[in-house]
Each structure stands twice: as structure tokens, then as C-alpha cells.
Amino acid sequence: MQTSRARLFKEYKEVQREKGADPDIQLVCDDSNIFKWTALIKGPSETPFEGGVFQLAFAIPEQYPLQPPQVRFLTKIFHPNVHFKTGEICLDILKNAWSPAWTLQSVCRAIIALMAHPEPDSPLNCDSGNLLRSGDVRGYQSMASMYTRLAAMPKKG
Amino acid sequence: MSKSQEQQAEADSSPSSSSSSSRSHPCPICLSPTPQLQESYLDRCFHKFCYKCIVQWTKVVASKYSEAPSSLKCPFCKTENFSIIHGYDGSSFERHYVSQIFSDSVFFTEAHRYRLQCYYTEPGFLSDAFDIKRFWKSRKYLQSNPWLYSWLKREIQALMQEEDVDVVAHHMLGTMESSLRRDDQRKLKAPEERQGEFKTLLRDAARPFLTGRTDRFVDETELFLASGLNLEAYDDVCMRRLGLKDAGVDSPEEPTNDSAVVPQSLFVSDEDPDGAE
């Protein structure tokens, strides 16, 4: 408990110090609870998520960093490795490949990388995975960019 | 985040840094500068960690295997390593093999192992051995239990698999003491009510640390209190029930850290005559 808190304070300070160093990621700690964070990440360029801003919710266990944080998308996203309803993310480093050397910031970076490089063979969103597995890249891209426009971009007017 | 928390974080990081090099390369696990005495390195990639941090991580990794693994992937670069170099003083160093770390954790004794085993057995395997109802009815809880702290410490160590649990144990002890010995003016509270109140309080205090094991821990602790026994005597009853020990044959027991050794016979018959119905 004490260790996780101390470590999260370090990360908090680092985030404050490095504010704006990575324009694609904005990490914010909950005002009253250091075990709850949210992040805004920009969809990577040259992907159907370009131009979108996606919100992630972090719930950090007491045993952090010996156990990984729980992360999910709050913004709807059409991606083979993200559950369409719950926002749950299938990413090895958040499960059995976790290492305590990861930080919340670097987890965000890993998620951005996952957005650009989907793994259709371990899908949480089968529709999305099947499009890619059947080779329908155009179909996947148009679905994904439609949802990006619907859910991850500011409404016009 | 509040101001005071920020200041605390500030204070944590500034004074302990031993050298400028450790400041620029904090331990990747706790992100703090490694104190000189804690400095340790993995044998292949030579990445530096606090000894405490890397050992803790090794245990987490090892706990996922049924047999202790012989190598550890560096959390930083994934290189396979076989030992941790520690205590380098310019001429000599200690070397701790990954395969041994899980088994040679000094604090985790046989007693801890058996306690942990209790949490894997059916609840209630002991509940008919001691009279919990009478404990509450006779208000035996008003007398303080001198073994309670040792009990809490050992339980928490076993459950959290961590040696340094004093803060947690004190926290729970405080919660329990204040709940048990709160002098209620409206004495009329029913024993059941007292019991419920106590268990809720302890549960709330324990949950952040013991998570999924909390409810069972509260029950076990209640049982220990109701038994009125010291650690040795309680273990004896418990181990017999578990079949870890034959009735009659007394195997030498692991001495428990700091519990007072009291002749058993004094407590076996510790029944409050007033409590009889």
C-alpha cells in the first residue's frame, strides 16, 4: 500500500514535470484518489483513429507496481483488441507480460502503439478482428474511422 | 491531490538520494533513488534495482510457478538473469540465486505456511472447537488479549507474504482494541450487535491490505480471540484438526517470533463461569 502510493507520487511528479513533453498523451490523477487516473490520448496518424481523442480510465491496484494497472477505454473505439461495450483492452503487458518497470505514461504509449498495430488474432471485438483477418482492410478502416468520427471527435455545431 | 500529499512526496525523494548517479538512474520498480545499502544488480544485464524491490518482484514471478524458477527476466530489458548481486563493498559481494530466493525468505516460517494453508481449507473446520457465542455473551473481549498483536502480525505476514507489516498490524490492532473495549454507556447492546459491529470495523480496516481474504481473516481472528489460547496452544488445536499433527505425538514446533511462552494448561480451562447460561 505504502509502496504503491510512494511510487504513484513519483509518477505524478514526473507527469507534472514533463507536462507537454509528449503531446499525444495527457495523464491526469483524480483529485481525491491517487489510485484513479484518466488519460487522454490522440489517435496515431495514418490510422483510422487519426484526429480522434480517446479517454482511458486507470484503476491501480494496491500491489502496484507488482501488479499491472487496470486500463479501459471510456471512449468508444472500433478495434480488434478493445471490447466494444466495456472498453476492456487485450494487451499482453497489462496481463502476464507486465513488468514493474512500466509506468502509466509508458502504458499509454503502448496503447497508442496497439491502436496503430492491431492484433486480429486475439480479438476482443470479433467483428473488427474478422474484417482484418479476412483481409478487408478497407472495411476495417472505414468502420474504425466512422466510430472515431462519431465518438472521439468534438461534435460540430 | 492535496497540498500536504505533494509535500510528502517531495520530502520522500529529496534527502535519501545517496549520490548523483543513483538520482539519474532511479530503481525502475519504486522509481526512487536506491539507497547505497540496497544497491543490487542482475548478473547478466547489470541493471540496478533496490534489493528489496527486485526480491519482491522475484517472489511475485516465482509465485506464478509451481516450482521456483531458476531465472528471472530483467523487468527493464527482459534479459534472462540467474542471480542478484548485492552488498558490493569494493572487494566482495553477495550473490543470491533466483531459484533460492523464494525458499530462503527468512521470515516466512513453517508457521506462516501452515497459517496460509488454513486459508485454503474449508471455513468452519475449527468453529466447533471454540465457543464464539459465549465469547461475546460473557464479554470476555473486555480483557485484553496479550497475544493478539503476535497473532495479527503472523496472519498478515502469511497473507501478504511480506515481512514488514508492523504498520498494518498496529492499524488493525488499534481498530480492534477501540471497538472491543469501547465503554458503552448504553450497555444494553446485544452480544450479536457487538459482534457485528466489531467484524464490520475490522473488515473495513483489513480490506485494503488483504482484499479477497478479508472476510476469512476476520473470521479466523474472531476464532482466535474466542479460543482464549496463546499462539502455540491455538496452533496445536488447529494443526491437529488439519491433520498436520498427530494427537498425542508432540513434534517440536517452530518458535513464533515474539509471543510469550505460557504454560498451555493455564489456558485450556480458561472458561468464564459467569458466562454459563
GROMACS .gro file of C-alpha atoms in nm:
model
  434
    1MET     CA    1   0.000   0.000   0.000
    2GLN     CA    2   0.268   0.243   0.111
    3THR     CA    3   0.499   0.142  -0.172
    4SER     CA    4   0.230   0.180  -0.435
    5ARG     CA    5   0.139   0.522  -0.302
    6ALA     CA    6   0.500   0.638  -0.297
    7ARG     CA    7   0.556   0.512  -0.646
    8LEU     CA    8   0.240   0.682  -0.776
    9PHE     CA    9   0.353   1.010  -0.621
   10LYS     CA   10   0.677   0.976  -0.818
   11GLU     CA   11   0.485   0.920  -1.136
   12TYR     CA   12   0.259   1.212  -1.054
   13LYS     CA   13   0.558   1.441  -1.009
   14GLU     CA   14   0.716   1.314  -1.327
   15VAL     CA   15   0.394   1.380  -1.518
   16GLN     CA   16   0.377   1.734  -1.377
   17ARG     CA   17   0.738   1.800  -1.466
   18GLU     CA   18   0.716   1.659  -1.815
   19LYS     CA   19   0.387   1.826  -1.895
   20GLY     CA   20   0.357   1.864  -2.269
   21ALA     CA   21   0.671   1.662  -2.341
   22ASP     CA   22   0.455   1.406  -2.517
   23PRO     CA   23   0.178   1.597  -2.692
   24ASP     CA   24  -0.012   1.275  -2.764
   25ILE     CA   25  -0.069   1.186  -2.401
   26GLN     CA   26  -0.232   1.379  -2.121
   27LEU     CA   27  -0.239   1.195  -1.790
   28VAL     CA   28  -0.447   1.329  -1.504
   29CYS     CA   29  -0.470   1.197  -1.149
   30ASP     CA   30  -0.801   1.203  -0.971
   31ASP     CA   31  -0.818   1.493  -0.723
   32SER     CA   32  -0.901   1.280  -0.425
   33ASN     CA   33  -0.767   0.936  -0.509
   34ILE     CA   34  -0.418   0.864  -0.634
   35PHE     CA   35  -0.527   0.513  -0.735
   36LYS     CA   36  -0.758   0.655  -1.003
   37TRP     CA   37  -0.621   0.821  -1.314
   38THR     CA   38  -0.757   0.918  -1.652
   39ALA     CA   39  -0.568   0.978  -1.972
   40LEU     CA   40  -0.647   1.147  -2.300
   41ILE     CA   41  -0.458   1.004  -2.593
   42LYS     CA   42  -0.451   1.117  -2.953
   43GLY     CA   43  -0.525   0.863  -3.222
   44PRO     CA   44  -0.199   0.791  -3.408
   45SER     CA   45  -0.159   0.948  -3.752
   46GLU     CA   46  -0.209   0.744  -4.065
   47THR     CA   47  -0.456   0.521  -3.884
   48PRO     CA   48  -0.836   0.536  -3.885
   49PHE     CA   49  -0.808   0.684  -3.536
   50GLU     CA   50  -0.624   0.995  -3.654
   51GLY     CA   51  -0.784   1.316  -3.533
   52GLY     CA   52  -0.968   1.144  -3.250
   53VAL     CA   53  -0.907   1.194  -2.880
   54PHE     CA   54  -0.966   0.886  -2.668
   55GLN     CA   55  -1.021   0.875  -2.297
   56LEU     CA   56  -0.873   0.595  -2.085
   57ALA     CA   57  -0.958   0.510  -1.725
   58PHE     CA   58  -0.691   0.365  -1.495
   59ALA     CA   59  -0.769   0.177  -1.176
   60ILE     CA   60  -0.449   0.098  -0.991
   61PRO     CA   61  -0.429  -0.198  -0.755
   62GLU     CA   62  -0.275  -0.174  -0.407
   63GLN     CA   63   0.006  -0.404  -0.515
   64TYR     CA   64   0.115  -0.174  -0.797
   65PRO     CA   65   0.375  -0.186  -0.949
   66LEU     CA   66   0.400  -0.558  -0.874
   67GLN     CA   67   0.061  -0.590  -1.040
   68PRO     CA   68  -0.044  -0.408  -1.356
   69PRO     CA   69  -0.295  -0.122  -1.358
   70GLN     CA   70  -0.639  -0.194  -1.497
   71VAL     CA   71  -0.699   0.020  -1.802
   72ARG     CA   72  -1.001   0.058  -2.025
   73PHE     CA   73  -1.124   0.286  -2.296
   74LEU     CA   74  -1.402   0.520  -2.190
   75THR     CA   75  -1.436   0.645  -2.548
   76LYS     CA   76  -1.598   0.405  -2.791
   77ILE     CA   77  -1.346   0.258  -3.030
   78PHE     CA   78  -1.367   0.002  -3.309
   79HIS     CA   79  -1.050  -0.200  -3.267
   80PRO     CA   80  -0.995  -0.578  -3.262
   81ASN     CA   81  -0.825  -0.575  -2.921
   82VAL     CA   82  -1.071  -0.349  -2.741
   83HIS     CA   83  -1.406  -0.471  -2.616
   84PHE     CA   84  -1.670  -0.264  -2.792
   85LYS     CA   85  -1.905  -0.240  -2.494
   86THR     CA   86  -1.676  -0.234  -2.188
   87GLY     CA   87  -1.364  -0.077  -2.335
   88GLU     CA   88  -1.153  -0.360  -2.193
   89ILE     CA   89  -0.813  -0.386  -2.361
   90CYS     CA   90  -0.637  -0.707  -2.460
   91LEU     CA   91  -0.269  -0.628  -2.431
   92ASP     CA   92  -0.003  -0.866  -2.302
   93ILE     CA   93   0.179  -0.609  -2.090
   94LEU     CA   94  -0.142  -0.543  -1.899
   95LYS     CA   95  -0.172  -0.914  -1.823
   96ASN     CA   96   0.105  -1.174  -1.797
   97ALA     CA   97   0.384  -0.977  -1.965
   98TRP     CA   98   0.359  -0.699  -1.711
   99SER     CA   99   0.683  -0.568  -1.567
  100PRO     CA  100   0.710  -0.318  -1.282
  101ALA     CA  101   0.937  -0.106  -1.498
  102TRP     CA  102   0.633   0.011  -1.696
  103THR     CA  103   0.478   0.337  -1.589
  104LEU     CA  104   0.133   0.480  -1.653
  105GLN     CA  105   0.289   0.704  -1.914
  106SER     CA  106   0.458   0.416  -2.094
  107VAL     CA  107   0.140   0.207  -2.074
  108CYS     CA  108  -0.034   0.490  -2.261
  109ARG     CA  109   0.238   0.475  -2.523
  110ALA     CA  110   0.189   0.100  -2.554
  111ILE     CA  111  -0.183   0.151  -2.606
  112ILE     CA  112  -0.120   0.406  -2.879
  113ALA     CA  113   0.111   0.154  -3.044
  114LEU     CA  114  -0.162  -0.108  -3.016
  115MET     CA  115  -0.405   0.127  -3.190
  116ALA     CA  116  -0.166   0.155  -3.482
  117HIS     CA  117  -0.084  -0.216  -3.486
  118PRO     CA  118  -0.391  -0.424  -3.406
  119GLU     CA  119  -0.350  -0.795  -3.329
  120PRO     CA  120  -0.651  -0.951  -3.504
  121ASP     CA  121  -0.558  -1.300  -3.381
  122SER     CA  122  -0.653  -1.229  -3.021
  123PRO     CA  123  -0.968  -1.026  -3.068
  124LEU     CA  124  -1.200  -0.887  -2.804
  125ASN     CA  125  -1.404  -0.730  -3.081
  126CYS     CA  126  -1.466  -1.018  -3.322
  127ASP     CA  127  -1.634  -0.811  -3.591
  128SER     CA  128  -1.334  -0.589  -3.610
  129GLY     CA  129  -1.091  -0.881  -3.591
  130ASN     CA  130  -1.274  -1.075  -3.864
  131LEU     CA  131  -1.260  -0.784  -4.106
  132LEU     CA  132  -0.882  -0.774  -4.072
  133ARG     CA  133  -0.840  -1.149  -4.075
  134SER     CA  134  -1.040  -1.182  -4.392
  135GLY     CA  135  -0.818  -0.919  -4.548
  136ASP     CA  136  -1.083  -0.648  -4.570
  137VAL     CA  137  -0.854  -0.367  -4.460
  138ARG     CA  138  -1.071  -0.104  -4.627
  139GLY     CA  139  -1.379  -0.227  -4.447
  140TYR     CA  140  -1.196  -0.221  -4.115
  141GLN     CA  141  -1.060   0.125  -4.175
  142SER     CA  142  -1.390   0.275  -4.273
  143MET     CA  143  -1.569   0.125  -3.974
  144ALA     CA  144  -1.293   0.238  -3.738
  145SER     CA  145  -1.281   0.589  -3.877
  146MET     CA  146  -1.659   0.618  -3.867
  147TYR     CA  147  -1.657   0.538  -3.496
  148THR     CA  148  -1.364   0.773  -3.444
  149ARG     CA  149  -1.568   1.050  -3.601
  150LEU     CA  150  -1.880   0.956  -3.403
  151ALA     CA  151  -1.726   0.909  -3.062
  152ALA     CA  152  -1.380   1.062  -3.044
  153MET     CA  153  -1.417   1.396  -3.218
  154PRO     CA  154  -1.592   1.709  -3.095
  155LYS     CA  155  -1.945   1.742  -3.229
  156LYS     CA  156  -1.986   2.020  -3.482
  157GLY     CA  157  -2.243   2.292  -3.431
  158MET     CA  158  -0.424   1.578  -0.485
  159SER     CA  159  -0.386   1.777  -0.168
  160LYS     CA  160  -0.101   2.006  -0.086
  161SER     CA  161   0.025   1.802   0.205
  162GLN     CA  162   0.045   1.488  -0.004
  163GLU     CA  163   0.255   1.669  -0.255
  164GLN     CA  164   0.486   1.791   0.012
  165GLN     CA  165   0.521   1.444   0.145
  166ALA     CA  166   0.617   1.320  -0.197
  167GLU     CA  167   0.871   1.595  -0.214
  168ALA     CA  168   1.019   1.504   0.120
  169ASP     CA  169   1.036   1.138   0.022
  170SER     CA  170   1.253   1.197  -0.275
  171SER     CA  171   1.497   1.461  -0.169
  172PRO     CA  172   1.700   1.361   0.135
  173SER     CA  173   1.762   0.993   0.074
  174SER     CA  174   1.948   1.020  -0.253
  175SER     CA  175   2.296   0.897  -0.183
  176SER     CA  176   2.475   1.001  -0.496
  177SER     CA  177   2.406   1.187  -0.814
  178SER     CA  178   2.434   0.873  -1.023
  179SER     CA  179   2.158   0.697  -0.834
  180ARG     CA  180   1.947   1.006  -0.875
  181SER     CA  181   1.968   0.997  -1.251
  182HIS     CA  182   1.901   0.621  -1.256
  183PRO     CA  183   1.628   0.556  -1.006
  184CYS     CA  184   1.525   0.198  -0.935
  185PRO     CA  185   1.282   0.105  -1.214
  186ILE     CA  186   1.047  -0.057  -0.964
  187CYS     CA  187   1.000   0.204  -0.694
  188LEU     CA  188   1.127   0.494  -0.909
  189SER     CA  189   1.321   0.622  -0.609
  190PRO     CA  190   1.696   0.659  -0.585
  191THR     CA  191   1.840   0.338  -0.449
  192PRO     CA  192   1.996   0.377  -0.103
  193GLN     CA  193   2.358   0.262  -0.106
  194LEU     CA  194   2.298  -0.037   0.118
  195GLN     CA  195   2.014  -0.154  -0.105
  196GLU     CA  196   2.209  -0.140  -0.430
  197SER     CA  197   2.188  -0.462  -0.624
  198TYR     CA  198   2.243  -0.573  -0.981
  199LEU     CA  199   2.122  -0.854  -1.203
  200ASP     CA  200   2.410  -1.079  -1.307
  201ARG     CA  201   2.371  -1.064  -1.685
  202CYS     CA  202   2.239  -0.724  -1.783
  203PHE     CA  203   2.369  -0.538  -1.476
  204HIS     CA  204   2.059  -0.330  -1.440
  205LYS     CA  205   2.039  -0.177  -1.097
  206PHE     CA  206   1.749  -0.216  -0.854
  207CYS     CA  207   1.685  -0.177  -0.484
  208TYR     CA  208   1.750  -0.517  -0.332
  209LYS     CA  209   1.412  -0.508  -0.159
  210CYS     CA  210   1.229  -0.424  -0.483
  211ILE     CA  211   1.390  -0.686  -0.703
  212VAL     CA  212   1.350  -0.959  -0.442
  213GLN     CA  213   0.985  -0.871  -0.403
  214TRP     CA  214   0.936  -0.886  -0.778
  215THR     CA  215   1.120  -1.218  -0.797
  216LYS     CA  216   0.877  -1.358  -0.542
  217VAL     CA  217   0.579  -1.234  -0.740
  218VAL     CA  218   0.715  -1.400  -1.053
  219ALA     CA  219   0.802  -1.717  -0.864
  220SER     CA  220   0.456  -1.740  -0.710
  221LYS     CA  221   0.312  -1.792  -1.058
  222TYR     CA  222   0.507  -2.116  -1.099
  223SER     CA  223   0.456  -2.433  -0.903
  224GLU     CA  224   0.830  -2.478  -0.877
  225ALA     CA  225   1.066  -2.192  -0.814
  226PRO     CA  226   1.206  -2.080  -1.150
  227SER     CA  227   1.582  -2.063  -1.193
  228SER     CA  228   1.594  -1.743  -1.393
  229LEU     CA  229   1.435  -1.402  -1.389
  230LYS     CA  230   1.369  -1.172  -1.680
  231CYS     CA  231   1.501  -0.826  -1.610
  232PRO     CA  232   1.196  -0.603  -1.563
  233PHE     CA  233   1.377  -0.340  -1.761
  234CYS     CA  234   1.529  -0.520  -2.062
  235LYS     CA  235   1.391  -0.876  -2.042
  236THR     CA  236   1.736  -1.035  -2.032
  237GLU     CA  237   1.736  -1.369  -1.851
  238ASN     CA  238   1.927  -1.346  -1.524
  239PHE     CA  239   2.016  -1.614  -1.275
  240SER     CA  240   2.125  -1.424  -0.970
  241ILE     CA  241   2.116  -1.093  -0.792
  242ILE     CA  242   2.443  -0.929  -0.691
  243HIS     CA  243   2.410  -0.746  -0.367
  244GLY     CA  244   2.620  -0.584  -0.097
  245TYR     CA  245   2.920  -0.494  -0.314
  246ASP     CA  246   3.168  -0.317  -0.087
  247GLY     CA  247   3.459  -0.268  -0.325
  248SER     CA  248   3.607  -0.613  -0.287
  249SER     CA  249   3.335  -0.864  -0.213
  250PHE     CA  250   2.968  -0.912  -0.279
  251GLU     CA  251   2.681  -1.145  -0.203
  252ARG     CA  252   2.516  -1.344  -0.473
  253HIS     CA  253   2.156  -1.459  -0.441
  254TYR     CA  254   2.035  -1.716  -0.687
  255VAL     CA  255   1.687  -1.661  -0.821
  256SER     CA  256   1.598  -2.023  -0.757
  257GLN     CA  257   1.672  -1.981  -0.388
  258ILE     CA  258   1.503  -1.655  -0.320
  259PHE     CA  259   1.161  -1.800  -0.283
  260SER     CA  260   1.266  -2.069  -0.044
  261ASP     CA  261   1.512  -1.877   0.168
  262SER     CA  262   1.290  -1.592   0.267
  263VAL     CA  263   1.383  -1.592   0.632
  264PHE     CA  264   1.069  -1.457   0.783
  265PHE     CA  265   0.831  -1.698   0.614
  266THR     CA  266   0.847  -1.988   0.858
  267GLU     CA  267   0.667  -2.320   0.875
  268ALA     CA  268   0.415  -2.148   1.098
  269HIS     CA  269   0.335  -1.895   0.826
  270ARG     CA  270   0.298  -2.175   0.576
  271TYR     CA  271   0.051  -2.360   0.790
  272ARG     CA  272  -0.146  -2.044   0.857
  273LEU     CA  273  -0.168  -1.978   0.486
  274GLN     CA  274  -0.283  -2.335   0.441
  275CYS     CA  275  -0.568  -2.269   0.682
  276TYR     CA  276  -0.699  -2.008   0.442
  277TYR     CA  277  -0.718  -2.270   0.172
  278THR     CA  278  -0.923  -2.513   0.380
  279GLU     CA  279  -1.298  -2.510   0.422
  280PRO     CA  280  -1.408  -2.233   0.654
  281GLY     CA  281  -1.550  -2.358   0.979
  282PHE     CA  282  -1.322  -2.658   1.022
  283LEU     CA  283  -1.247  -2.523   1.368
  284SER     CA  284  -1.564  -2.339   1.452
  285ASP     CA  285  -1.697  -2.616   1.677
  286ALA     CA  286  -1.373  -2.626   1.876
  287PHE     CA  287  -1.436  -2.293   2.043
  288ASP     CA  288  -1.749  -2.126   2.165
  289ILE     CA  289  -1.777  -1.800   1.975
  290LYS     CA  290  -2.124  -1.722   2.110
  291ARG     CA  291  -2.006  -1.745   2.465
  292PHE     CA  292  -1.712  -1.518   2.394
  293TRP     CA  293  -1.949  -1.238   2.301
  294LYS     CA  294  -2.212  -1.318   2.558
  295SER     CA  295  -1.974  -1.334   2.852
  296ARG     CA  296  -1.799  -1.018   2.736
  297LYS     CA  297  -1.464  -1.187   2.760
  298TYR     CA  298  -1.348  -0.945   2.498
  299LEU     CA  299  -1.319  -0.680   2.768
  300GLN     CA  300  -0.998  -0.840   2.888
  301SER     CA  301  -0.715  -0.758   2.658
  302ASN     CA  302  -0.552  -1.046   2.480
  303PRO     CA  303  -0.172  -1.029   2.515
  304TRP     CA  304  -0.115  -1.249   2.210
  305LEU     CA  305  -0.335  -1.056   1.975
  306TYR     CA  306  -0.054  -0.849   1.825
  307SER     CA  307   0.167  -1.151   1.752
  308TRP     CA  308  -0.134  -1.321   1.604
  309LEU     CA  309  -0.218  -1.030   1.376
  310LYS     CA  310   0.140  -0.989   1.268
  311ARG     CA  311   0.179  -1.351   1.170
  312GLU     CA  312  -0.155  -1.367   0.989
  313ILE     CA  313  -0.082  -1.055   0.790
  314GLN     CA  314   0.270  -1.170   0.709
  315ALA     CA  315   0.134  -1.501   0.587
  316LEU     CA  316  -0.140  -1.344   0.378
  317MET     CA  317   0.058  -1.058   0.232
  318GLN     CA  318   0.377  -1.265   0.206
  319GLU     CA  319   0.566  -0.968   0.327
  320GLU     CA  320   0.789  -0.932   0.627
  321ASP     CA  321   0.744  -0.574   0.726
  322VAL     CA  322   0.380  -0.550   0.828
  323ASP     CA  323   0.409  -0.365   1.159
  324VAL     CA  324   0.221  -0.061   1.038
  325VAL     CA  325  -0.068  -0.268   0.909
  326ALA     CA  326  -0.077  -0.484   1.221
  327HIS     CA  327  -0.080  -0.181   1.450
  328HIS     CA  328  -0.354  -0.024   1.248
  329MET     CA  329  -0.573  -0.331   1.284
  330LEU     CA  330  -0.486  -0.376   1.649
  331GLY     CA  331  -0.590  -0.017   1.717
  332THR     CA  332  -0.917  -0.069   1.536
  333MET     CA  333  -0.990  -0.384   1.729
  334GLU     CA  334  -0.892  -0.253   2.070
  335SER     CA  335  -1.108   0.055   2.035
  336SER     CA  336  -1.401  -0.147   1.914
  337LEU     CA  337  -1.376  -0.418   2.177
  338ARG     CA  338  -1.315  -0.203   2.475
  339ARG     CA  339  -1.528   0.095   2.389
  340ASP     CA  340  -1.713   0.154   2.709
  341ASP     CA  341  -2.068   0.171   2.601
  342GLN     CA  342  -2.286   0.367   2.838
  343ARG     CA  343  -2.594   0.208   2.688
  344LYS     CA  344  -2.466  -0.129   2.791
  345LEU     CA  345  -2.777  -0.292   2.663
  346LYS     CA  346  -2.630  -0.372   2.326
  347ALA     CA  347  -2.696  -0.731   2.238
  348PRO     CA  348  -2.391  -0.956   2.201
  349GLU     CA  349  -2.483  -1.017   1.839
  350GLU     CA  350  -2.482  -0.648   1.777
  351ARG     CA  351  -2.142  -0.608   1.940
  352GLN     CA  352  -2.011  -0.892   1.731
  353GLY     CA  353  -2.147  -0.750   1.407
  354GLU     CA  354  -2.007  -0.407   1.481
  355PHE     CA  355  -1.664  -0.546   1.562
  356LYS     CA  356  -1.648  -0.758   1.249
  357THR     CA  357  -1.755  -0.474   1.023
  358LEU     CA  358  -1.491  -0.245   1.169
  359LEU     CA  359  -1.215  -0.500   1.136
  360ARG     CA  360  -1.326  -0.588   0.786
  361ASP     CA  361  -1.307  -0.225   0.678
  362ALA     CA  362  -0.963  -0.186   0.833
  363ALA     CA  363  -0.831  -0.504   0.674
  364ARG     CA  364  -0.981  -0.487   0.327
  365PRO     CA  365  -0.728  -0.252   0.164
  366PHE     CA  366  -0.446  -0.490   0.259
  367LEU     CA  367  -0.595  -0.835   0.245
  368THR     CA  368  -0.854  -0.778  -0.030
  369GLY     CA  369  -1.012  -1.113  -0.117
  370ARG     CA  370  -0.901  -1.282   0.203
  371THR     CA  371  -1.053  -1.020   0.427
  372ASP     CA  372  -1.370  -1.199   0.534
  373ARG     CA  373  -1.189  -1.516   0.617
  374PHE     CA  374  -0.925  -1.326   0.808
  375VAL     CA  375  -1.192  -1.161   1.021
  376ASP     CA  376  -1.347  -1.499   1.100
  377GLU     CA  377  -1.011  -1.654   1.185
  378THR     CA  378  -0.924  -1.365   1.412
  379GLU     CA  379  -1.258  -1.388   1.589
  380LEU     CA  380  -1.199  -1.758   1.640
  381PHE     CA  381  -0.855  -1.696   1.783
  382LEU     CA  382  -0.994  -1.440   2.026
  383ALA     CA  383  -1.277  -1.669   2.128
  384SER     CA  384  -1.033  -1.951   2.193
  385GLY     CA  385  -0.855  -1.752   2.462
  386LEU     CA  386  -0.543  -1.951   2.377
  387ASN     CA  387  -0.196  -1.829   2.306
  388LEU     CA  388  -0.040  -1.888   1.965
  389GLU     CA  389   0.126  -2.221   2.045
  390ALA     CA  390  -0.180  -2.370   2.204
  391TYR     CA  391  -0.406  -2.246   1.928
  392ASP     CA  392  -0.174  -2.380   1.660
  393ASP     CA  393  -0.172  -2.710   1.836
  394VAL     CA  394  -0.550  -2.744   1.822
  395CYS     CA  395  -0.562  -2.615   1.469
  396MET     CA  396  -0.288  -2.840   1.334
  397ARG     CA  397  -0.446  -3.144   1.486
  398ARG     CA  398  -0.769  -3.062   1.312
  399LEU     CA  399  -0.587  -3.017   0.987
  400GLY     CA  400  -0.415  -3.348   1.036
  401LEU     CA  401  -0.076  -3.181   1.026
  402LYS     CA  402  -0.001  -3.325   1.362
  403ASP     CA  403  -0.095  -3.648   1.532
  404ALA     CA  404  -0.283  -3.622   1.853
  405GLY     CA  405  -0.055  -3.732   2.131
  406VAL     CA  406   0.274  -3.714   1.945
  407ASP     CA  407   0.433  -3.380   2.005
  408SER     CA  408   0.662  -3.270   1.730
  409PRO     CA  409   0.893  -2.983   1.811
  410GLU     CA  410   0.733  -2.664   1.692
  411GLU     CA  411   0.879  -2.366   1.524
  412PRO     CA  412   0.902  -2.096   1.790
  413THR     CA  413   0.688  -1.799   1.695
  414ASN     CA  414   0.857  -1.464   1.687
  415ASP     CA  415   0.771  -1.274   1.996
  416SER     CA  416   0.482  -1.443   2.162
  417ALA     CA  417   0.521  -1.509   2.529
  418VAL     CA  418   0.557  -1.874   2.606
  419VAL     CA  419   0.296  -1.959   2.862
  420PRO     CA  420   0.218  -2.300   3.001
  421GLN     CA  421  -0.064  -2.435   2.795
  422SER     CA  422  -0.255  -2.585   3.079
  423LEU     CA  423  -0.333  -2.242   3.215
  424PHE     CA  424  -0.545  -2.160   2.921
  425VAL     CA  425  -0.714  -2.474   2.816
  426SER     CA  426  -0.952  -2.443   3.106
  427ASP     CA  427  -0.996  -2.071   3.077
  428GLU     CA  428  -1.371  -2.067   3.081
  429ASP     CA  429  -1.567  -1.792   3.234
  430PRO     CA  430  -1.809  -1.944   3.482
  431ASP     CA  431  -2.023  -1.629   3.471
  432GLY     CA  432  -2.076  -1.686   3.106
  433ALA     CA  433  -2.262  -2.009   3.159
  434GLU     CA  434  -2.619  -1.987   3.061
   0.00000   0.00000   0.00000
